GROMACS .gro file of C-alpha atoms in nm:
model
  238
    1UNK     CA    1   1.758  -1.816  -9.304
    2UNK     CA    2   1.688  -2.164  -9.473
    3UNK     CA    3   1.680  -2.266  -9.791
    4UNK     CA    4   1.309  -2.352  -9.912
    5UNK     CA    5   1.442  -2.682 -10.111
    6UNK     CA    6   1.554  -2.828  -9.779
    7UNK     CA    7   1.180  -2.801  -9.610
    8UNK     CA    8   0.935  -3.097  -9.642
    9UNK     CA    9   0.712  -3.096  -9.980
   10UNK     CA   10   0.397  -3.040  -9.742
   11UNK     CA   11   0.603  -2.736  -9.580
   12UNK     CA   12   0.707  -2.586  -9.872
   13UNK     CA   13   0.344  -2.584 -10.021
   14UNK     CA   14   0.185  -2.424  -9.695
   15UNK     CA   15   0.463  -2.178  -9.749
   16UNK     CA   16   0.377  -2.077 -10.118
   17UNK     CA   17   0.015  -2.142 -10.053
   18UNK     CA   18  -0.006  -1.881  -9.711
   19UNK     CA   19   0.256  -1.623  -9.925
   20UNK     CA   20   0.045  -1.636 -10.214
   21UNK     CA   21  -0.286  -1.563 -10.022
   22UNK     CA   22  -0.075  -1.291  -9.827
   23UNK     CA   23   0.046  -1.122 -10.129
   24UNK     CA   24  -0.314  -1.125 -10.299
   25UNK     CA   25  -0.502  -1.070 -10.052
   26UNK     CA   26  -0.286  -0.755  -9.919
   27UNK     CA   27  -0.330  -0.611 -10.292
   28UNK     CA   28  -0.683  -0.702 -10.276
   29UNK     CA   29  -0.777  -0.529  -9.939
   30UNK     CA   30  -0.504  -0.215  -9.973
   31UNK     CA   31  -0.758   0.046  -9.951
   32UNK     CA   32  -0.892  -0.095  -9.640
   33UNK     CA   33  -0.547  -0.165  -9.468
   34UNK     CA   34  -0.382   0.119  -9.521
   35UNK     CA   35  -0.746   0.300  -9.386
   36UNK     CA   36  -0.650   0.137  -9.069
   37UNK     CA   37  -0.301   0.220  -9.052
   38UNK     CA   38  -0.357   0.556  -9.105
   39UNK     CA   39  -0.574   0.530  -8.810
   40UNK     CA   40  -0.291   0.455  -8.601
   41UNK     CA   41  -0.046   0.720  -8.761
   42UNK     CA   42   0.023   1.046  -8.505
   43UNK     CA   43   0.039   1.322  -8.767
   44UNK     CA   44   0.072   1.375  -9.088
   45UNK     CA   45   0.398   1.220  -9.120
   46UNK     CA   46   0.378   0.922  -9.385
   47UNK     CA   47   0.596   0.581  -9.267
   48UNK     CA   48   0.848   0.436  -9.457
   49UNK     CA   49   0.702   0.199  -9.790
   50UNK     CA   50   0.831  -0.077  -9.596
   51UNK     CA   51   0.667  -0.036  -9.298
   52UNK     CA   52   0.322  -0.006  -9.456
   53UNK     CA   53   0.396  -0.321  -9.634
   54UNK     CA   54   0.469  -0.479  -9.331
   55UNK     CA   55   0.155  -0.359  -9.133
   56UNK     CA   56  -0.077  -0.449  -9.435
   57UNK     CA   57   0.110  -0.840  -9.401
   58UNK     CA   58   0.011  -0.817  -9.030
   59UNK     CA   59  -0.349  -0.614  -9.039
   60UNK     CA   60  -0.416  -0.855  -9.352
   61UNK     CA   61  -0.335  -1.211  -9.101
   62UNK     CA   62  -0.552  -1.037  -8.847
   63UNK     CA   63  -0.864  -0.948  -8.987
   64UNK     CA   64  -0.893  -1.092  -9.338
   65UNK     CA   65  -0.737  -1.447  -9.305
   66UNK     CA   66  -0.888  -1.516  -8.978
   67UNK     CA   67  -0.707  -1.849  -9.047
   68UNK     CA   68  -0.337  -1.695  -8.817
   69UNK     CA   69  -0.366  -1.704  -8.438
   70UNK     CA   70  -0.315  -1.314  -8.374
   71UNK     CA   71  -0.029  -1.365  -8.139
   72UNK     CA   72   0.112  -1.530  -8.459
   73UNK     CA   73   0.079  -1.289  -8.668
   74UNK     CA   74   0.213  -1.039  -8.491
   75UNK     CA   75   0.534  -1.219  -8.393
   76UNK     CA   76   0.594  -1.306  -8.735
   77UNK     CA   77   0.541  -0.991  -8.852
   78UNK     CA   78   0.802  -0.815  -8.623
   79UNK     CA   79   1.029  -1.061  -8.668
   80UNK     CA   80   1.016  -1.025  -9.077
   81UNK     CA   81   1.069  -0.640  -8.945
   82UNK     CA   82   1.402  -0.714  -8.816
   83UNK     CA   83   1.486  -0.954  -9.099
   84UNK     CA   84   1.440  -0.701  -9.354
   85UNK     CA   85   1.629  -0.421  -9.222
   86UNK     CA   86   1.349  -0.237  -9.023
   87UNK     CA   87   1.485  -0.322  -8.669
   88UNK     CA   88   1.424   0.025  -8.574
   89UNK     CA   89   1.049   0.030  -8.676
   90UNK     CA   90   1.003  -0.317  -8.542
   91UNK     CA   91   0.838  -0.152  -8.227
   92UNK     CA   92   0.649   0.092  -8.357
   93UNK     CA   93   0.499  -0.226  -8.589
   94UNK     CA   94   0.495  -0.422  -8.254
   95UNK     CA   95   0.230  -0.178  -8.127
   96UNK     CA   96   0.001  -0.054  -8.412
   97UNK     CA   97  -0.015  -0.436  -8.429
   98UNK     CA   98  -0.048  -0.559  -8.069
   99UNK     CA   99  -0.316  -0.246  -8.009
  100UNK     CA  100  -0.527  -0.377  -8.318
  101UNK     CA  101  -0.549  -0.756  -8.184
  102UNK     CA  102  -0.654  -0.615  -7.853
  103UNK     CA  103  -0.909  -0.378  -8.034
  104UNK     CA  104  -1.025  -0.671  -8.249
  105UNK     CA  105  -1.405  -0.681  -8.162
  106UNK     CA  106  -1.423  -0.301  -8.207
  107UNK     CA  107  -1.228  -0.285  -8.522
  108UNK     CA  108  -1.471  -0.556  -8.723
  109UNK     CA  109  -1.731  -0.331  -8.582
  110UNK     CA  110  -1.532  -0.064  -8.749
  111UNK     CA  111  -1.473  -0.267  -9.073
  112UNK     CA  112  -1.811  -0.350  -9.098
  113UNK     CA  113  -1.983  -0.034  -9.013
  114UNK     CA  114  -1.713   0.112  -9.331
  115UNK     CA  115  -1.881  -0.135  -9.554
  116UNK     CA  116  -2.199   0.029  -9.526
  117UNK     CA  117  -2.093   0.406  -9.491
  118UNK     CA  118  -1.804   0.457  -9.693
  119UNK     CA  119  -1.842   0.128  -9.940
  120UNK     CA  120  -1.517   0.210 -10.159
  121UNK     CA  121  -1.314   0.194  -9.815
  122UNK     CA  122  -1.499  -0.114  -9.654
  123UNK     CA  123  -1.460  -0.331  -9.986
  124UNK     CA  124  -1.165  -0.190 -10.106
  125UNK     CA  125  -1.197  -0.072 -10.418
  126UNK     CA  126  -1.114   0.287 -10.526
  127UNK     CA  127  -1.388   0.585 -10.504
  128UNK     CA  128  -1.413   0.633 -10.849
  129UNK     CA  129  -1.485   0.295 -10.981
  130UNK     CA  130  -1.753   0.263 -10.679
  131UNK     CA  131  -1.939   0.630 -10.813
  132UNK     CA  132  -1.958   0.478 -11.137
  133UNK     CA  133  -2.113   0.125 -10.999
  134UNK     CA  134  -2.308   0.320 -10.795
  135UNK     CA  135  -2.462   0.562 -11.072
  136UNK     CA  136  -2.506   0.247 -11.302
  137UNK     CA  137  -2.620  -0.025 -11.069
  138UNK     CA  138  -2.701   0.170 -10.718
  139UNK     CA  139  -2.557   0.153 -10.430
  140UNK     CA  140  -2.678  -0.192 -10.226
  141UNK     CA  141  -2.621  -0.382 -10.543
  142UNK     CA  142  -2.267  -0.220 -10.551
  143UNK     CA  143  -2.182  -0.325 -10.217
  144UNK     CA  144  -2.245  -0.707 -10.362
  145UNK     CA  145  -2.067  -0.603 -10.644
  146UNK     CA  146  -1.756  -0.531 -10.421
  147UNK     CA  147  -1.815  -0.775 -10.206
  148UNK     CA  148  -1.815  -1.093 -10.463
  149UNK     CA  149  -1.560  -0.902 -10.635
  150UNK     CA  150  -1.342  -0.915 -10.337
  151UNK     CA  151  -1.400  -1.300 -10.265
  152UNK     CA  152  -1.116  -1.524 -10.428
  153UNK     CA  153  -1.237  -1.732 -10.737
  154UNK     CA  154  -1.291  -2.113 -10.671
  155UNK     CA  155  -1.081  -2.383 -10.856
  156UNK     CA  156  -1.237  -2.594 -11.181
  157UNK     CA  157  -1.131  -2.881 -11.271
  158UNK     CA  158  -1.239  -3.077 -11.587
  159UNK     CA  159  -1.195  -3.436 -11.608
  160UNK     CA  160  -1.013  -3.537 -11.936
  161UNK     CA  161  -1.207  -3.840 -12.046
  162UNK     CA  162  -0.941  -3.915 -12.295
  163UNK     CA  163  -0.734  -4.030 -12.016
  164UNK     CA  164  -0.962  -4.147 -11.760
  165UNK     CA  165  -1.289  -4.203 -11.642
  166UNK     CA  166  -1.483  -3.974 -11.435
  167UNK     CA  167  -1.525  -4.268 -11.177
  168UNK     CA  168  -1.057  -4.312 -11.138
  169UNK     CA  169  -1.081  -3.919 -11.150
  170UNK     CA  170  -1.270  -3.886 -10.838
  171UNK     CA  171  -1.148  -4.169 -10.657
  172UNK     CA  172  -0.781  -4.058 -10.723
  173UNK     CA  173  -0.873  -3.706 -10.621
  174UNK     CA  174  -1.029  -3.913 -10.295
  175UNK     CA  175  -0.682  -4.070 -10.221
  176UNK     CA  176  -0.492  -3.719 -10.266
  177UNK     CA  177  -0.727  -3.549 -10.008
  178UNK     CA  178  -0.897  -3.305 -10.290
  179UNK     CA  179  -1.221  -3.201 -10.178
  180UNK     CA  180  -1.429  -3.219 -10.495
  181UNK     CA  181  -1.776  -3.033 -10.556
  182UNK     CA  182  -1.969  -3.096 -10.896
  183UNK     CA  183  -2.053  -2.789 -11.107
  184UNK     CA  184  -2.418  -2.779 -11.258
  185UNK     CA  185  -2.488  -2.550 -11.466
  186UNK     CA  186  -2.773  -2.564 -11.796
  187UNK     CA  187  -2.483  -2.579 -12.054
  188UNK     CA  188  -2.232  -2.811 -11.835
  189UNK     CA  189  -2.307  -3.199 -11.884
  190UNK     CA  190  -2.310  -3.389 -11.627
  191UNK     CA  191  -2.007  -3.497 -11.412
  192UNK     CA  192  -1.789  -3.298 -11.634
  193UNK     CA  193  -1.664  -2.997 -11.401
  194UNK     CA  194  -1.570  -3.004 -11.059
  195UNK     CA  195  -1.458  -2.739 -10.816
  196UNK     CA  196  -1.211  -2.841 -10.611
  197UNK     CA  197  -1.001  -2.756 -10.278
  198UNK     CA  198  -0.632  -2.911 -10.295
  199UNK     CA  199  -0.391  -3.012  -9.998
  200UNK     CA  200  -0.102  -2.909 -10.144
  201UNK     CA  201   0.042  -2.759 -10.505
  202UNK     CA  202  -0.176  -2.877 -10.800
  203UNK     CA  203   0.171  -2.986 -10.963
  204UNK     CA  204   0.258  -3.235 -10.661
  205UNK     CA  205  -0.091  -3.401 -10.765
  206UNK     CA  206  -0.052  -3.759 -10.920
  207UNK     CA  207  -0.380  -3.680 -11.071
  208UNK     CA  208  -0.262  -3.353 -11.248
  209UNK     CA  209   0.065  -3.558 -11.337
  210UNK     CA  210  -0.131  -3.817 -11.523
  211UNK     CA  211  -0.329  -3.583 -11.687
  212UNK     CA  212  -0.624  -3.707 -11.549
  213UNK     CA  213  -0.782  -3.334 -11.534
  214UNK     CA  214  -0.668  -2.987 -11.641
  215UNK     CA  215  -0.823  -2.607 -11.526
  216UNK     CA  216  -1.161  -2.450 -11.699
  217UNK     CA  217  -1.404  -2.214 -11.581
  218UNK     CA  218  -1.744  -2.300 -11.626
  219UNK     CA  219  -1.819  -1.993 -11.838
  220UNK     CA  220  -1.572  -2.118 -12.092
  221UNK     CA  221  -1.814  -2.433 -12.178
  222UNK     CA  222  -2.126  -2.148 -12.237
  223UNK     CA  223  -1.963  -2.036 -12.556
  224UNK     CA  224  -1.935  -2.359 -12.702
  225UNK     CA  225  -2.345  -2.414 -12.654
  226UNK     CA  226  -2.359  -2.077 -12.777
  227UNK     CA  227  -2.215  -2.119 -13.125
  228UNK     CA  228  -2.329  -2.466 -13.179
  229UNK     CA  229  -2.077  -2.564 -13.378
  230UNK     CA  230  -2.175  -2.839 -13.646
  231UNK     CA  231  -1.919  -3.101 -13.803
  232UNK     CA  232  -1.761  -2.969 -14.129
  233UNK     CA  233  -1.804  -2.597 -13.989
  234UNK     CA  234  -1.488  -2.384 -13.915
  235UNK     CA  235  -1.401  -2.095 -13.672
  236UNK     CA  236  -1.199  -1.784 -13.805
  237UNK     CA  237  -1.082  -1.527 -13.524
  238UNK     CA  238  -1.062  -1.167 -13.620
   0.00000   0.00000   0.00000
C-alpha cells in the first residue's frame, strides 16, 4: 500500500482522474454490466456485493473505457480482489474476466445488438424510464436519448475578462497543455466560452489559480439573453 501524497502530482491526478471515470462510469453503465455478469453466473445463486463491484470495475475497463490494455485490466482487477479481502473469489473474477477479453469481438456484437433489441439494457437506463421515453418520444429517438444521455458532459470554461484577456487566457492554457475548443452558440459572444480537455486536476492549473477562467455551461448564458435585463431593473427569486 502507498500513500497517495508520496506519488508524483502527474501520478496522483491520473489516479483521481481514471478512479473518478471508473466510479462514474460503473454507475452509469450498471444495468449493462451487471447484464453481462449475469451472463457468466451458473445458477441462480447471486455473488457476493463485492464481487459484482469488482467485475463491473473490470467489465467497465474492458468495454467502456477502451482506454486500459485488457490484460491490464484484468490484472488489476484481481489483484484489487486480493487486496480487499476477496482472495477466495479472485479466481472466479480471474475467469468471468479473462473469458470476456477473449470473447471481446463477440461481446460488442452482443452489446451492440442489446442497444437495438432491448434499449433499456444496451444504454443502461432502467425499463421504466425507457417505456415512458418511448411512449412520449418513440423508440429510435429514445435510443439517442440514452445514448447522449450516457455520454459524459464536456468541460466550459469562461474567460474572466476582469483578470485577463482572452488572448493570455489561451496562450496560458497553450503552455499548460489544455486543449481548448470555442463554443458558438446565437446567445454566446464571441471568444467568451471554451470547452476544454485538461492534463491534469483543474486546481494544479496556474490558469485556474490566477483566476484567469472559472466553469459555466453554455445554457447558463441563454437565460441572461432571455430576460434582457436593462440597467436600473432588479431580479426577485420566488
Amino acid at each position: 500500500r502507498h500513500d497517495a501524497k508520496e506519488w508524483p502530482c502527474s501520478h496522483r491526478c491520473l489516479g483521481r482522474a481514471m478512479m473518478k471515470e471508473i466510479v462514474v462510469g460503473c454507475v452509469r453503465w450498471k444495468e449493462l454490466l451487471d447484464h453481462l455478469v449475469k451472463l457468466k453466473q451458473k445458477g441462480s445463486k447471486r455473488q457476493q456485493p463485492g464481487v459484482r463491484v469488482l467485475l463491473r470495475i473490470g467489465l467497465y475497463q474492458l468495454f467502456i473505457m477502451d482506454k486500459v490494455p485488457a490484460h491490464a485490466a484484468v490484472d488489476s482487477t484481481v489483484e484489487l480482489a486480493k487486496r480487499t479481502g476477496l482472495k477466495q473469489q479472485s479466481g472466479f473474477i480471474n475467469a468471468v474476466l479473462r473469458g470476456y477479453a477473449r470473447e471481446e469481438e463477440e461481446t460488442r456484437a452482443l452489446i451492440e445488438d442489446l442497444q437495438d433489441s432491448q434499449p433499456h439494457i444496451g444504454w443502461s437506463h432502467p425499463e421504466w424510464l425507457y417505456k415512458i421515453w418511448a411512449k412520449r418520444f418513440g423508440a429510435e429517438a429514445t435510443k439517442a436519448l440514452m445514448k447522449w444521455n450516457n455520454t459524459p458532459a464536456p468541460n466550459f470554461a469562461r474567460v474572466n475578462k476582469l483578470r485577463c484577456s482572452v488572448y493570455d487566457a489561451l496562450k496560458t492554457w497553450e503552455e499548460e497543455e489544455v486543449l481548448t475548443e470555442e463554443v458558438k452558440r446565437d446567445w454566446i459572444d464571441e471568444k467568451q466560452l471554451y470547452s476544454i480537455r485538461v492534463p491534469k486536476a483543474l486546481s494544479e492549473l496556474q490558469s485556474f489559480q490566477s483566476g484567469f477562467f472559472y466553469m459555466q455551461d453554455p445554457s447558463t448564458l441563454l437565460s441572461v439573453q432571455t430576460l434582457d435585463p436593462k440597467p436600473g431593473l432588479s431580479l426577485e427569486c420566488q
